[in-house]
mmCIF file of C-alpha atoms in Angstrom:
data_model
loop_
_atom_site.group_PDB
_atom_site.id
_atom_site.type_symbol
_atom_site.label_atom_id
_atom_site.label_comp_id
_atom_site.label_asym_id
_atom_site.label_seq_id
_atom_site.Cartn_x
_atom_site.Cartn_y
_atom_site.Cartn_z
ATOM 1 C CA UNK A 1 51.933 33.448 -141.260
ATOM 2 C CA UNK A 2 53.243 31.049 -138.596
ATOM 3 C CA UNK A 3 51.850 27.680 -138.537
ATOM 4 C CA UNK A 4 49.401 26.440 -135.197
ATOM 5 C CA UNK A 5 51.358 23.739 -133.570
ATOM 6 C CA UNK A 6 50.115 20.712 -133.243
ATOM 7 C CA UNK A 7 49.033 19.512 -129.518
ATOM 8 C CA UNK A 8 47.909 16.506 -128.357
ATOM 9 C CA UNK A 9 47.536 14.668 -125.187
ATOM 10 C CA UNK A 10 48.258 11.442 -123.977
ATOM 11 C CA UNK A 11 46.704 9.517 -120.638
ATOM 12 C CA UNK A 12 47.772 6.177 -119.067
ATOM 13 C CA UNK A 13 44.539 4.459 -120.331
ATOM 14 C CA UNK A 14 43.247 1.724 -122.339
ATOM 15 C CA UNK A 15 42.954 3.672 -125.707
ATOM 16 C CA UNK A 16 39.398 2.716 -127.214
ATOM 17 C CA UNK A 17 38.274 5.725 -129.129
ATOM 18 C CA UNK A 18 37.858 5.163 -133.025
ATOM 19 C CA UNK A 19 39.809 7.874 -133.592
ATOM 20 C CA UNK A 20 42.816 6.084 -132.344
ATOM 21 C CA UNK A 21 42.048 3.019 -134.260
ATOM 22 C CA UNK A 22 43.200 1.854 -137.502
ATOM 23 C CA UNK A 23 42.096 -1.111 -139.820
ATOM 24 C CA UNK A 24 44.663 -2.615 -142.399
ATOM 25 C CA UNK A 25 43.437 -4.015 -145.329
ATOM 26 C CA UNK A 26 44.558 -6.156 -148.555
ATOM 27 C CA UNK A 27 47.157 -7.654 -147.021
ATOM 28 C CA UNK A 28 48.268 -10.720 -149.169
ATOM 29 C CA UNK A 29 48.586 -14.139 -148.221
ATOM 30 C CA UNK A 30 52.192 -14.816 -148.991
ATOM 31 C CA UNK A 31 53.356 -14.395 -145.917
ATOM 32 C CA UNK A 32 52.346 -15.570 -142.383
ATOM 33 C CA UNK A 33 50.908 -13.419 -139.675
ATOM 34 C CA UNK A 34 54.568 -13.516 -137.565
ATOM 35 C CA UNK A 35 56.324 -12.543 -140.899
ATOM 36 C CA UNK A 36 53.393 -9.258 -141.636
ATOM 37 C CA UNK A 37 53.736 -8.176 -138.132
ATOM 38 C CA UNK A 38 57.565 -8.290 -137.659
ATOM 39 C CA UNK A 39 59.610 -8.100 -141.048
ATOM 40 C CA UNK A 40 58.375 -10.591 -144.465
ATOM 41 C CA UNK A 41 61.430 -12.241 -145.962
ATOM 42 C CA UNK A 42 62.790 -9.715 -147.953
ATOM 43 C CA UNK A 43 61.476 -6.596 -146.909
ATOM 44 C CA UNK A 44 63.099 -4.573 -144.525
ATOM 45 C CA UNK A 45 60.247 -3.166 -142.520
ATOM 46 C CA UNK A 46 56.717 -5.281 -140.788
ATOM 47 C CA UNK A 47 53.718 -3.434 -139.833
ATOM 48 C CA UNK A 48 54.996 -2.919 -136.367
ATOM 49 C CA UNK A 49 57.986 -1.168 -137.490
ATOM 50 C CA UNK A 50 56.034 1.451 -140.282
ATOM 51 C CA UNK A 51 53.357 2.109 -137.493
ATOM 52 C CA UNK A 52 55.175 2.442 -134.407
ATOM 53 C CA UNK A 53 57.200 5.010 -136.340
ATOM 54 C CA UNK A 54 54.373 7.729 -135.886
ATOM 55 C CA UNK A 55 53.918 6.846 -132.103
ATOM 56 C CA UNK A 56 54.038 4.310 -129.497
ATOM 57 C CA UNK A 57 51.367 1.760 -130.015
ATOM 58 C CA UNK A 58 49.015 0.111 -127.748
ATOM 59 C CA UNK A 59 48.316 -2.784 -129.884
ATOM 60 C CA UNK A 60 48.288 -4.710 -132.865
ATOM 61 C CA UNK A 61 47.384 -7.595 -134.252
ATOM 62 C CA UNK A 62 47.149 -9.381 -137.618
ATOM 63 C CA UNK A 63 44.173 -11.620 -138.332
ATOM 64 C CA UNK A 64 43.143 -14.023 -141.831
ATOM 65 C CA UNK A 65 40.397 -12.811 -143.218
ATOM 66 C CA UNK A 66 36.969 -14.715 -142.963
ATOM 67 C CA UNK A 67 36.472 -17.648 -144.377
ATOM 68 C CA UNK A 68 33.582 -16.005 -147.513
ATOM 69 C CA UNK A 69 36.558 -13.143 -148.159
ATOM 70 C CA UNK A 70 39.298 -13.531 -150.470
ATOM 71 C CA UNK A 71 42.648 -15.586 -148.807
ATOM 72 C CA UNK A 72 44.909 -12.447 -147.044
ATOM 73 C CA UNK A 73 44.784 -11.043 -143.810
ATOM 74 C CA UNK A 74 43.445 -7.544 -142.130
ATOM 75 C CA UNK A 75 45.245 -5.980 -139.492
ATOM 76 C CA UNK A 76 43.696 -3.847 -136.119
ATOM 77 C CA UNK A 77 46.400 -1.104 -134.858
ATOM 78 C CA UNK A 78 45.445 1.162 -131.357
ATOM 79 C CA UNK A 79 47.528 4.157 -131.186
ATOM 80 C CA UNK A 80 47.785 6.181 -127.636
ATOM 81 C CA UNK A 81 47.638 9.115 -129.650
ATOM 82 C CA UNK A 82 44.524 10.523 -132.005
ATOM 83 C CA UNK A 83 46.762 12.729 -133.682
ATOM 84 C CA UNK A 84 49.666 10.252 -134.547
ATOM 85 C CA UNK A 85 46.886 7.672 -135.224
ATOM 86 C CA UNK A 86 45.518 10.232 -138.031
ATOM 87 C CA UNK A 87 49.386 11.260 -139.483
ATOM 88 C CA UNK A 88 49.897 7.234 -139.478
ATOM 89 C CA UNK A 89 46.232 6.745 -141.780
ATOM 90 C CA UNK A 90 47.267 9.079 -144.005
ATOM 91 C CA UNK A 91 51.093 8.373 -144.844
ATOM 92 C CA UNK A 92 50.465 4.893 -145.118
ATOM 93 C CA UNK A 93 47.125 4.429 -146.823
ATOM 94 C CA UNK A 94 46.966 3.176 -150.379
ATOM 95 C CA UNK A 95 51.035 3.070 -150.117
ATOM 96 C CA UNK A 96 52.477 -1.174 -150.374
ATOM 97 C CA UNK A 97 54.536 -1.348 -148.205
ATOM 98 C CA UNK A 98 56.173 -4.515 -147.687
ATOM 99 C CA UNK A 99 53.648 -6.115 -150.542
ATOM 100 C CA UNK A 100 53.688 -5.692 -154.260
ATOM 101 C CA UNK A 101 49.873 -4.193 -154.052
ATOM 102 C CA UNK A 102 48.172 -1.297 -152.288
ATOM 103 C CA UNK A 103 47.211 -1.422 -148.886
ATOM 104 C CA UNK A 104 43.281 -0.101 -147.303
ATOM 105 C CA UNK A 105 44.510 1.857 -144.136
ATOM 106 C CA UNK A 106 40.759 3.118 -142.563
ATOM 107 C CA UNK A 107 40.062 4.833 -139.281
ATOM 108 C CA UNK A 108 37.733 2.847 -137.142
ATOM 109 C CA UNK A 109 33.994 3.655 -137.659
ATOM 110 C CA UNK A 110 32.921 1.440 -134.720
ATOM 111 C CA UNK A 111 29.454 2.640 -132.770
ATOM 112 C CA UNK A 112 30.838 2.631 -129.099
ATOM 113 C CA UNK A 113 27.653 1.654 -126.926
ATOM 114 C CA UNK A 114 26.490 4.996 -124.448
ATOM 115 C CA UNK A 115 27.489 3.057 -121.351
ATOM 116 C CA UNK A 116 30.782 2.248 -122.776
ATOM 117 C CA UNK A 117 31.435 6.449 -123.687
ATOM 118 C CA UNK A 118 33.057 7.370 -120.718
ATOM 119 C CA UNK A 119 34.723 4.592 -119.182
ATOM 120 C CA UNK A 120 38.070 4.518 -118.644
ATOM 121 C CA UNK A 121 40.474 1.608 -118.021
ATOM 122 C CA UNK A 122 44.025 2.320 -116.728
ATOM 123 C CA UNK A 123 46.920 0.405 -118.432
ATOM 124 C CA UNK A 124 48.331 -1.914 -116.864
ATOM 125 C CA UNK A 125 51.613 -1.871 -114.667
ATOM 126 C CA UNK A 126 53.786 -3.250 -118.086
ATOM 127 C CA UNK A 127 52.061 -0.556 -120.620
ATOM 128 C CA UNK A 128 52.732 2.360 -118.057
ATOM 129 C CA UNK A 129 56.334 1.368 -118.281
ATOM 130 C CA UNK A 130 56.187 1.211 -121.994
ATOM 131 C CA UNK A 131 54.885 4.145 -122.510
ATOM 132 C CA UNK A 132 56.730 6.601 -119.677
ATOM 133 C CA UNK A 133 60.065 5.188 -121.584
ATOM 134 C CA UNK A 134 58.887 5.874 -124.546
ATOM 135 C CA UNK A 135 57.840 9.083 -124.430
ATOM 136 C CA UNK A 136 59.921 10.258 -122.132
ATOM 137 C CA UNK A 137 62.953 8.277 -121.765
ATOM 138 C CA UNK A 138 64.513 5.779 -118.826
ATOM 139 C CA UNK A 139 65.558 9.151 -117.006
ATOM 140 C CA UNK A 140 62.329 10.449 -117.352
ATOM 141 C CA UNK A 141 61.199 9.612 -114.889
ATOM 142 C CA UNK A 142 61.071 7.920 -111.088
ATOM 143 C CA UNK A 143 59.358 6.336 -108.459
ATOM 144 C CA UNK A 144 59.734 5.969 -104.866
ATOM 145 C CA UNK A 145 58.320 3.694 -101.983
ATOM 146 C CA UNK A 146 57.535 6.060 -98.981
ATOM 147 C CA UNK A 147 55.434 3.477 -96.773
ATOM 148 C CA UNK A 148 55.230 -0.233 -97.272
ATOM 149 C CA UNK A 149 53.622 -2.207 -94.793
ATOM 150 C CA UNK A 150 51.773 -5.307 -93.602
ATOM 151 C CA UNK A 151 48.719 -4.337 -93.054
ATOM 152 C CA UNK A 152 46.948 -8.355 -91.581
ATOM 153 C CA UNK A 153 45.658 -8.907 -87.998
ATOM 154 C CA UNK A 154 47.673 -11.658 -86.741
ATOM 155 C CA UNK A 155 44.442 -13.186 -85.128
ATOM 156 C CA UNK A 156 42.759 -14.124 -88.109
ATOM 157 C CA UNK A 157 43.283 -17.417 -88.670
ATOM 158 C CA UNK A 158 41.364 -20.090 -88.516
ATOM 159 C CA UNK A 159 42.065 -24.511 -88.409
ATOM 160 C CA UNK A 160 41.259 -27.047 -91.406
ATOM 161 C CA UNK A 161 40.989 -30.434 -91.783
ATOM 162 C CA UNK A 162 44.552 -31.936 -92.426
ATOM 163 C CA UNK A 163 46.181 -29.653 -90.719
ATOM 164 C CA UNK A 164 46.800 -26.744 -92.774
ATOM 165 C CA UNK A 165 45.375 -22.881 -91.524
ATOM 166 C CA UNK A 166 43.286 -20.421 -93.498
ATOM 167 C CA UNK A 167 45.601 -17.191 -93.513
ATOM 168 C CA UNK A 168 44.673 -14.046 -94.140
ATOM 169 C CA UNK A 169 47.897 -11.380 -95.612
ATOM 170 C CA UNK A 170 47.284 -7.615 -96.339
ATOM 171 C CA UNK A 171 49.656 -5.274 -97.577
ATOM 172 C CA UNK A 172 49.628 -1.476 -98.137
ATOM 173 C CA UNK A 173 51.722 0.756 -100.309
ATOM 174 C CA UNK A 174 52.144 4.731 -100.551
ATOM 175 C CA UNK A 175 54.307 5.519 -103.672
ATOM 176 C CA UNK A 176 55.656 8.556 -105.275
ATOM 177 C CA UNK A 177 56.032 9.243 -109.019
ATOM 178 C CA UNK A 178 58.456 12.143 -109.982
ATOM 179 C CA UNK A 179 59.022 13.853 -113.177
ATOM 180 C CA UNK A 180 62.739 15.658 -112.568
ATOM 181 C CA UNK A 181 62.741 17.311 -116.124
ATOM 182 C CA UNK A 182 58.929 18.876 -115.320
ATOM 183 C CA UNK A 183 59.009 19.760 -111.677
ATOM 184 C CA UNK A 184 56.346 17.407 -111.150
ATOM 185 C CA UNK A 185 55.045 14.473 -108.701
ATOM 186 C CA UNK A 186 52.384 12.853 -107.783
ATOM 187 C CA UNK A 187 51.317 9.881 -105.136
ATOM 188 C CA UNK A 188 49.340 7.384 -104.854
ATOM 189 C CA UNK A 189 48.283 4.348 -102.989
ATOM 190 C CA UNK A 190 47.203 0.634 -102.859
ATOM 191 C CA UNK A 191 46.132 -2.414 -100.707
ATOM 192 C CA UNK A 192 45.903 -5.575 -101.712
ATOM 193 C CA UNK A 193 44.560 -8.457 -100.158
ATOM 194 C CA UNK A 194 44.758 -12.649 -100.387
ATOM 195 C CA UNK A 195 43.330 -15.674 -98.346
ATOM 196 C CA UNK A 196 44.666 -19.144 -98.542
ATOM 197 C CA UNK A 197 45.155 -22.252 -96.810
ATOM 198 C CA UNK A 198 49.147 -22.558 -95.391
ATOM 199 C CA UNK A 199 50.633 -25.372 -95.217
ATOM 200 C CA UNK A 200 53.836 -24.240 -94.117
ATOM 201 C CA UNK A 201 56.591 -21.027 -93.990
ATOM 202 C CA UNK A 202 57.831 -21.304 -97.446
ATOM 203 C CA UNK A 203 54.319 -20.752 -98.557
ATOM 204 C CA UNK A 204 53.710 -18.228 -96.473
ATOM 205 C CA UNK A 205 57.338 -16.266 -97.503
ATOM 206 C CA UNK A 206 56.321 -16.550 -100.901
ATOM 207 C CA UNK A 207 52.953 -15.240 -100.841
ATOM 208 C CA UNK A 208 54.252 -12.099 -98.853
ATOM 209 C CA UNK A 209 56.914 -11.708 -101.449
ATOM 210 C CA UNK A 210 54.062 -12.311 -104.392
ATOM 211 C CA UNK A 211 51.996 -9.728 -102.260
ATOM 212 C CA UNK A 212 54.301 -7.155 -101.968
ATOM 213 C CA UNK A 213 55.252 -6.948 -105.654
ATOM 214 C CA UNK A 214 51.942 -6.689 -106.775
ATOM 215 C CA UNK A 215 50.832 -3.617 -104.556
ATOM 216 C CA UNK A 216 54.181 -1.829 -105.480
ATOM 217 C CA UNK A 217 52.544 -1.820 -109.191
ATOM 218 C CA UNK A 218 49.174 -1.557 -107.907
ATOM 219 C CA UNK A 219 50.336 1.560 -106.671
ATOM 220 C CA UNK A 220 52.196 3.402 -109.676
ATOM 221 C CA UNK A 221 49.419 2.055 -111.794
ATOM 222 C CA UNK A 222 47.629 4.339 -109.633
ATOM 223 C CA UNK A 223 49.817 7.154 -109.738
ATOM 224 C CA UNK A 224 50.705 6.603 -113.437
ATOM 225 C CA UNK A 225 46.794 7.516 -113.417
ATOM 226 C CA UNK A 226 46.751 10.929 -112.665
ATOM 227 C CA UNK A 227 49.395 12.476 -115.145
ATOM 228 C CA UNK A 228 49.037 13.727 -118.409
ATOM 229 C CA UNK A 229 51.513 13.271 -121.141
ATOM 230 C CA UNK A 230 50.736 16.664 -123.705
ATOM 231 C CA UNK A 231 53.315 16.352 -126.803
ATOM 232 C CA UNK A 232 54.363 19.620 -128.583
ATOM 233 C CA UNK A 233 55.604 18.548 -131.591
ATOM 234 C CA UNK A 234 59.336 18.343 -132.342
ATOM 235 C CA UNK A 235 59.601 15.732 -129.807
ATOM 236 C CA UNK A 236 58.791 17.888 -127.091
ATOM 237 C CA UNK A 237 56.884 16.478 -124.060
ATOM 238 C CA UNK A 238 55.412 18.376 -121.160
ATOM 239 C CA UNK A 239 54.355 16.851 -117.766
ATOM 240 C CA UNK A 240 51.123 17.767 -115.955
ATOM 241 C CA UNK A 241 49.388 16.053 -112.783
ATOM 242 C CA UNK A 242 45.556 15.877 -112.791
ATOM 243 C CA UNK A 243 44.107 17.075 -110.098
ATOM 244 C CA UNK A 244 41.418 14.179 -108.761
ATOM 245 C CA UNK A 245 38.325 14.431 -105.992
ATOM 246 C CA UNK A 246 40.441 11.230 -104.261
ATOM 247 C CA UNK A 247 44.041 12.719 -103.812
ATOM 248 C CA UNK A 248 45.639 13.206 -100.760
ATOM 249 C CA UNK A 249 48.365 15.987 -99.325
ATOM 250 C CA UNK A 250 51.702 14.924 -100.134
ATOM 251 C CA UNK A 251 52.690 14.924 -95.699
ATOM 252 C CA UNK A 252 49.533 12.588 -94.855
ATOM 253 C CA UNK A 253 50.738 8.906 -94.850
ATOM 254 C CA UNK A 254 49.011 7.616 -91.730
ATOM 255 C CA UNK A 255 45.813 5.882 -92.579
ATOM 256 C CA UNK A 256 45.852 6.772 -96.414
ATOM 257 C CA UNK A 257 46.455 3.127 -97.318
ATOM 258 C CA UNK A 258 43.031 2.412 -96.651
ATOM 259 C CA UNK A 259 42.166 4.405 -99.803
ATOM 260 C CA UNK A 260 41.535 2.164 -103.351
ATOM 261 C CA UNK A 261 41.194 -0.670 -101.192
ATOM 262 C CA UNK A 262 41.306 -4.235 -103.960
ATOM 263 C CA UNK A 263 40.973 -7.681 -103.033
ATOM 264 C CA UNK A 264 43.458 -10.360 -104.667
ATOM 265 C CA UNK A 265 40.911 -11.658 -106.720
ATOM 266 C CA UNK A 266 40.458 -8.801 -108.685
ATOM 267 C CA UNK A 267 44.609 -8.140 -109.509
ATOM 268 C CA UNK A 268 45.076 -11.508 -109.790
ATOM 269 C CA UNK A 269 44.212 -11.536 -113.492
ATOM 270 C CA UNK A 270 46.990 -9.681 -115.873
ATOM 271 C CA UNK A 271 44.692 -7.204 -118.176
ATOM 272 C CA UNK A 272 43.774 -8.758 -121.266
ATOM 273 C CA UNK A 273 43.545 -7.159 -124.776
ATOM 274 C CA UNK A 274 39.798 -6.135 -125.403
ATOM 275 C CA UNK A 275 39.261 -8.213 -128.161
ATOM 276 C CA UNK A 276 35.882 -6.433 -127.869
ATOM 277 C CA UNK A 277 37.391 -3.920 -129.945
ATOM 278 C CA UNK A 278 37.103 -6.232 -133.131
ATOM 279 C CA UNK A 279 34.748 -4.516 -135.276
ATOM 280 C CA UNK A 280 35.472 -4.381 -139.132
ATOM 281 C CA UNK A 281 33.306 -1.226 -140.018
ATOM 282 C CA UNK A 282 35.826 1.286 -141.032
ATOM 283 C CA UNK A 283 35.236 4.814 -142.307
#
Protein backbone atom coordinates (compact mmCIF):
# COMPACT_ATOMS: atom_id res chain seq x y z
CA UNK A 1 0.00 0.00 0.00
CA UNK A 2 1.42 3.34 -0.98
CA UNK A 3 1.99 5.91 1.74
CA UNK A 4 -0.26 8.93 2.14
CA UNK A 5 1.26 12.12 0.72
CA UNK A 6 1.89 14.73 3.41
CA UNK A 7 0.37 18.08 2.48
CA UNK A 8 0.96 21.36 4.28
CA UNK A 9 -0.38 24.84 3.55
CA UNK A 10 1.62 28.01 4.16
CA UNK A 11 0.08 31.47 4.31
CA UNK A 12 1.88 34.80 4.17
CA UNK A 13 0.94 35.53 7.78
CA UNK A 14 2.85 35.73 11.05
CA UNK A 15 2.79 32.19 12.52
CA UNK A 16 1.27 32.20 16.02
CA UNK A 17 0.08 28.60 16.39
CA UNK A 18 1.60 26.36 19.06
CA UNK A 19 2.23 23.59 16.54
CA UNK A 20 4.59 25.88 14.63
CA UNK A 21 6.65 26.95 17.67
CA UNK A 22 9.53 24.99 19.21
CA UNK A 23 11.48 25.52 22.41
CA UNK A 24 15.03 24.21 22.72
CA UNK A 25 16.26 23.62 26.29
CA UNK A 26 19.46 22.58 28.06
CA UNK A 27 21.82 24.59 25.85
CA UNK A 28 25.19 24.67 27.62
CA UNK A 29 26.84 28.02 28.54
CA UNK A 30 30.10 27.08 26.80
CA UNK A 31 29.36 29.41 23.83
CA UNK A 32 27.91 32.88 23.33
CA UNK A 33 24.36 33.52 22.08
CA UNK A 34 25.69 34.58 18.67
CA UNK A 35 27.85 31.46 18.36
CA UNK A 36 24.94 29.19 19.27
CA UNK A 37 22.81 30.91 16.63
CA UNK A 38 25.32 30.70 13.78
CA UNK A 39 28.09 28.19 14.47
CA UNK A 40 30.09 27.56 17.67
CA UNK A 41 33.90 27.30 17.24
CA UNK A 42 34.88 23.90 15.90
CA UNK A 43 31.26 23.05 15.01
CA UNK A 44 29.96 23.03 11.47
CA UNK A 45 26.35 24.01 12.19
CA UNK A 46 24.62 26.19 14.78
CA UNK A 47 20.92 26.31 15.61
CA UNK A 48 19.92 28.29 12.52
CA UNK A 49 21.58 25.89 10.07
CA UNK A 50 20.16 22.83 11.85
CA UNK A 51 16.53 23.97 12.04
CA UNK A 52 16.32 25.90 8.76
CA UNK A 53 17.23 22.64 7.00
CA UNK A 54 13.68 21.45 7.81
CA UNK A 55 12.01 24.52 6.25
CA UNK A 56 11.93 28.33 6.27
CA UNK A 57 11.98 29.96 9.71
CA UNK A 58 10.02 33.01 10.74
CA UNK A 59 11.99 33.49 13.95
CA UNK A 60 14.90 32.05 15.90
CA UNK A 61 15.93 33.63 19.21
CA UNK A 62 18.54 32.52 21.73
CA UNK A 63 18.17 33.82 25.29
CA UNK A 64 19.98 33.26 28.63
CA UNK A 65 18.21 31.16 31.24
CA UNK A 66 16.44 32.98 34.06
CA UNK A 67 18.71 33.93 37.02
CA UNK A 68 17.34 31.21 39.33
CA UNK A 69 17.91 28.48 36.73
CA UNK A 70 21.28 26.81 35.99
CA UNK A 71 23.58 28.81 33.66
CA UNK A 72 22.91 28.25 29.99
CA UNK A 73 20.51 29.21 27.23
CA UNK A 74 17.25 28.28 25.62
CA UNK A 75 15.91 29.07 22.14
CA UNK A 76 12.57 29.89 20.56
CA UNK A 77 12.03 28.77 16.96
CA UNK A 78 8.97 29.56 14.85
CA UNK A 79 8.26 27.79 11.57
CA UNK A 80 5.74 28.77 8.91
CA UNK A 81 4.81 25.10 8.58
CA UNK A 82 3.35 22.92 11.35
CA UNK A 83 4.50 19.75 9.59
CA UNK A 84 8.07 21.02 9.31
CA UNK A 85 8.08 22.08 12.97
CA UNK A 86 6.88 18.64 14.01
CA UNK A 87 9.51 16.88 11.88
CA UNK A 88 12.24 19.13 13.30
CA UNK A 89 11.12 18.36 16.86
CA UNK A 90 11.14 14.61 16.29
CA UNK A 91 14.54 14.54 14.63
CA UNK A 92 16.41 16.91 16.96
CA UNK A 93 14.99 16.09 20.41
CA UNK A 94 17.55 14.23 22.49
CA UNK A 95 20.42 14.91 20.10
CA UNK A 96 23.52 16.85 21.13
CA UNK A 97 23.86 18.66 17.77
CA UNK A 98 26.60 21.24 18.49
CA UNK A 99 27.37 20.36 22.14
CA UNK A 100 28.40 17.35 24.23
CA UNK A 101 25.08 16.82 26.04
CA UNK A 102 21.65 16.19 24.50
CA UNK A 103 19.18 19.00 23.86
CA UNK A 104 15.51 18.95 24.77
CA UNK A 105 13.23 20.13 21.93
CA UNK A 106 9.51 20.54 22.54
CA UNK A 107 6.49 22.00 20.78
CA UNK A 108 5.01 24.99 22.60
CA UNK A 109 1.96 24.39 24.75
CA UNK A 110 1.18 28.05 25.32
CA UNK A 111 -2.51 28.65 25.89
CA UNK A 112 -3.56 31.28 23.35
CA UNK A 113 -6.15 33.76 24.71
CA UNK A 114 -9.59 33.35 23.17
CA UNK A 115 -9.54 36.77 21.52
CA UNK A 116 -6.30 35.90 19.70
CA UNK A 117 -7.38 32.49 18.41
CA UNK A 118 -8.59 33.78 15.06
CA UNK A 119 -6.26 36.76 14.78
CA UNK A 120 -3.87 36.96 11.86
CA UNK A 121 -1.29 39.50 10.84
CA UNK A 122 0.24 39.68 7.37
CA UNK A 123 3.98 39.29 6.98
CA UNK A 124 5.92 42.47 6.32
CA UNK A 125 7.42 43.16 2.90
CA UNK A 126 10.84 41.64 3.60
CA UNK A 127 9.34 38.45 5.06
CA UNK A 128 7.02 38.03 2.06
CA UNK A 129 9.99 38.16 -0.31
CA UNK A 130 11.99 35.79 1.88
CA UNK A 131 9.24 33.17 2.06
CA UNK A 132 8.31 33.40 -1.63
CA UNK A 133 11.94 33.12 -2.77
CA UNK A 134 12.60 30.19 -0.43
CA UNK A 135 9.60 28.16 -1.59
CA UNK A 136 9.30 29.22 -5.24
CA UNK A 137 12.76 30.46 -6.21
CA UNK A 138 13.68 33.93 -7.44
CA UNK A 139 12.12 33.20 -10.84
CA UNK A 140 8.96 31.65 -9.44
CA UNK A 141 6.97 34.87 -9.15
CA UNK A 142 6.78 38.38 -10.60
CA UNK A 143 5.11 41.64 -9.57
CA UNK A 144 3.97 44.38 -11.95
CA UNK A 145 2.69 47.84 -11.08
CA UNK A 146 -0.52 48.59 -12.97
CA UNK A 147 -1.11 52.04 -11.51
CA UNK A 148 0.95 54.24 -9.21
CA UNK A 149 -0.32 57.77 -8.86
CA UNK A 150 -0.55 60.71 -6.52
CA UNK A 151 -4.01 61.30 -5.07
CA UNK A 152 -3.19 64.56 -3.28
CA UNK A 153 -5.52 67.54 -3.40
CA UNK A 154 -3.06 70.38 -4.03
CA UNK A 155 -5.37 72.88 -2.36
CA UNK A 156 -4.87 71.24 1.03
CA UNK A 157 -2.06 73.46 2.31
CA UNK A 158 -1.91 75.65 5.39
CA UNK A 159 0.44 78.46 6.36
CA UNK A 160 2.64 77.82 9.38
CA UNK A 161 4.81 80.08 11.48
CA UNK A 162 8.42 80.20 10.30
CA UNK A 163 7.61 80.22 6.61
CA UNK A 164 6.84 76.52 6.25
CA UNK A 165 3.61 74.97 5.01
CA UNK A 166 1.62 71.99 6.12
CA UNK A 167 1.56 69.61 3.17
CA UNK A 168 -0.43 66.45 2.66
CA UNK A 169 0.73 63.73 0.27
CA UNK A 170 -1.30 60.72 -0.70
CA UNK A 171 -0.32 57.93 -3.12
CA UNK A 172 -2.16 54.88 -4.41
CA UNK A 173 -0.83 51.76 -6.07
CA UNK A 174 -2.53 48.90 -7.92
CA UNK A 175 -0.26 45.89 -8.37
CA UNK A 176 -0.48 42.45 -9.97
CA UNK A 177 1.32 39.43 -8.52
CA UNK A 178 1.88 36.51 -10.90
CA UNK A 179 3.10 32.94 -10.57
CA UNK A 180 3.92 31.95 -14.17
CA UNK A 181 4.76 28.30 -13.44
CA UNK A 182 1.40 27.80 -11.71
CA UNK A 183 -0.92 29.89 -13.90
CA UNK A 184 -2.05 32.05 -10.97
CA UNK A 185 -2.36 35.84 -10.64
CA UNK A 186 -3.81 38.17 -8.02
CA UNK A 187 -4.20 41.93 -7.67
CA UNK A 188 -4.17 44.24 -4.69
CA UNK A 189 -4.31 47.96 -3.98
CA UNK A 190 -2.94 50.16 -1.23
CA UNK A 191 -3.15 53.83 -0.31
CA UNK A 192 -0.70 55.67 1.98
CA UNK A 193 -0.76 59.22 3.26
CA UNK A 194 1.46 61.66 5.16
CA UNK A 195 0.97 65.16 6.52
CA UNK A 196 4.13 67.12 7.27
CA UNK A 197 5.77 70.53 7.39
CA UNK A 198 7.34 71.35 4.03
CA UNK A 199 10.38 73.62 4.40
CA UNK A 200 11.63 73.30 0.85
CA UNK A 201 11.48 71.37 -2.45
CA UNK A 202 14.04 68.80 -1.25
CA UNK A 203 11.78 67.80 1.66
CA UNK A 204 8.83 67.41 -0.68
CA UNK A 205 10.88 65.27 -3.09
CA UNK A 206 12.13 63.01 -0.31
CA UNK A 207 8.59 62.51 1.02
CA UNK A 208 7.28 61.68 -2.45
CA UNK A 209 10.01 59.08 -3.05
CA UNK A 210 9.49 57.50 0.36
CA UNK A 211 5.71 57.29 0.01
CA UNK A 212 5.97 55.79 -3.47
CA UNK A 213 8.27 53.07 -2.10
CA UNK A 214 6.00 52.37 0.87
CA UNK A 215 2.82 52.16 -1.17
CA UNK A 216 4.43 49.71 -3.63
CA UNK A 217 5.57 47.51 -0.77
CA UNK A 218 2.18 47.70 0.94
CA UNK A 219 0.37 46.68 -2.25
CA UNK A 220 2.70 43.70 -2.64
CA UNK A 221 2.01 42.64 0.96
CA UNK A 222 -1.74 42.90 0.28
CA UNK A 223 -1.33 40.71 -2.81
CA UNK A 224 0.72 38.05 -1.00
CA UNK A 225 -1.94 37.95 1.73
CA UNK A 226 -4.29 36.24 -0.77
CA UNK A 227 -1.75 33.52 -1.69
CA UNK A 228 -1.55 29.96 -0.38
CA UNK A 229 1.56 27.82 -0.83
CA UNK A 230 0.68 24.12 -0.83
CA UNK A 231 3.65 21.88 0.02
CA UNK A 232 3.20 18.41 -1.45
CA UNK A 233 6.39 16.78 -0.23
CA UNK A 234 9.51 16.00 -2.20
CA UNK A 235 10.07 19.72 -2.72
CA UNK A 236 6.94 20.17 -4.83
CA UNK A 237 4.93 23.36 -4.29
CA UNK A 238 1.53 24.43 -5.65
CA UNK A 239 0.15 27.97 -5.59
CA UNK A 240 -3.48 28.87 -5.02
CA UNK A 241 -5.15 32.26 -4.61
CA UNK A 242 -7.76 32.74 -1.89
CA UNK A 243 -11.06 34.31 -2.91
CA UNK A 244 -11.85 37.17 -0.55
CA UNK A 245 -14.95 39.32 -0.24
CA UNK A 246 -13.11 42.56 -1.10
CA UNK A 247 -11.39 41.33 -4.28
CA UNK A 248 -12.07 43.34 -7.43
CA UNK A 249 -12.25 42.38 -11.07
CA UNK A 250 -8.91 42.45 -12.96
CA UNK A 251 -10.13 45.15 -15.34
CA UNK A 252 -11.12 47.49 -12.54
CA UNK A 253 -8.46 50.13 -12.11
CA UNK A 254 -10.39 53.39 -11.73
CA UNK A 255 -11.44 54.00 -8.15
CA UNK A 256 -9.82 50.85 -6.82
CA UNK A 257 -7.18 52.88 -5.03
CA UNK A 258 -9.73 53.93 -2.46
CA UNK A 259 -9.76 50.48 -0.88
CA UNK A 260 -7.43 49.38 1.89
CA UNK A 261 -6.71 53.01 2.75
CA UNK A 262 -4.16 53.42 5.53
CA UNK A 263 -2.60 56.47 7.10
CA UNK A 264 1.15 56.96 7.11
CA UNK A 265 1.25 56.65 10.90
CA UNK A 266 -0.02 53.07 10.57
CA UNK A 267 2.66 52.16 8.06
CA UNK A 268 5.67 53.96 9.49
CA UNK A 269 6.72 51.43 12.17
CA UNK A 270 8.47 48.32 10.94
CA UNK A 271 6.79 45.10 11.96
CA UNK A 272 8.22 44.08 15.32
CA UNK A 273 8.89 40.53 16.34
CA UNK A 274 6.10 39.37 18.59
CA UNK A 275 7.90 39.01 21.90
CA UNK A 276 4.64 38.08 23.59
CA UNK A 277 5.23 34.61 22.19
CA UNK A 278 8.00 34.08 24.73
CA UNK A 279 6.25 31.57 26.94
CA UNK A 280 8.21 28.87 28.70
CA UNK A 281 5.53 26.20 28.87
CA UNK A 282 6.19 23.16 26.76
CA UNK A 283 4.35 19.98 25.97
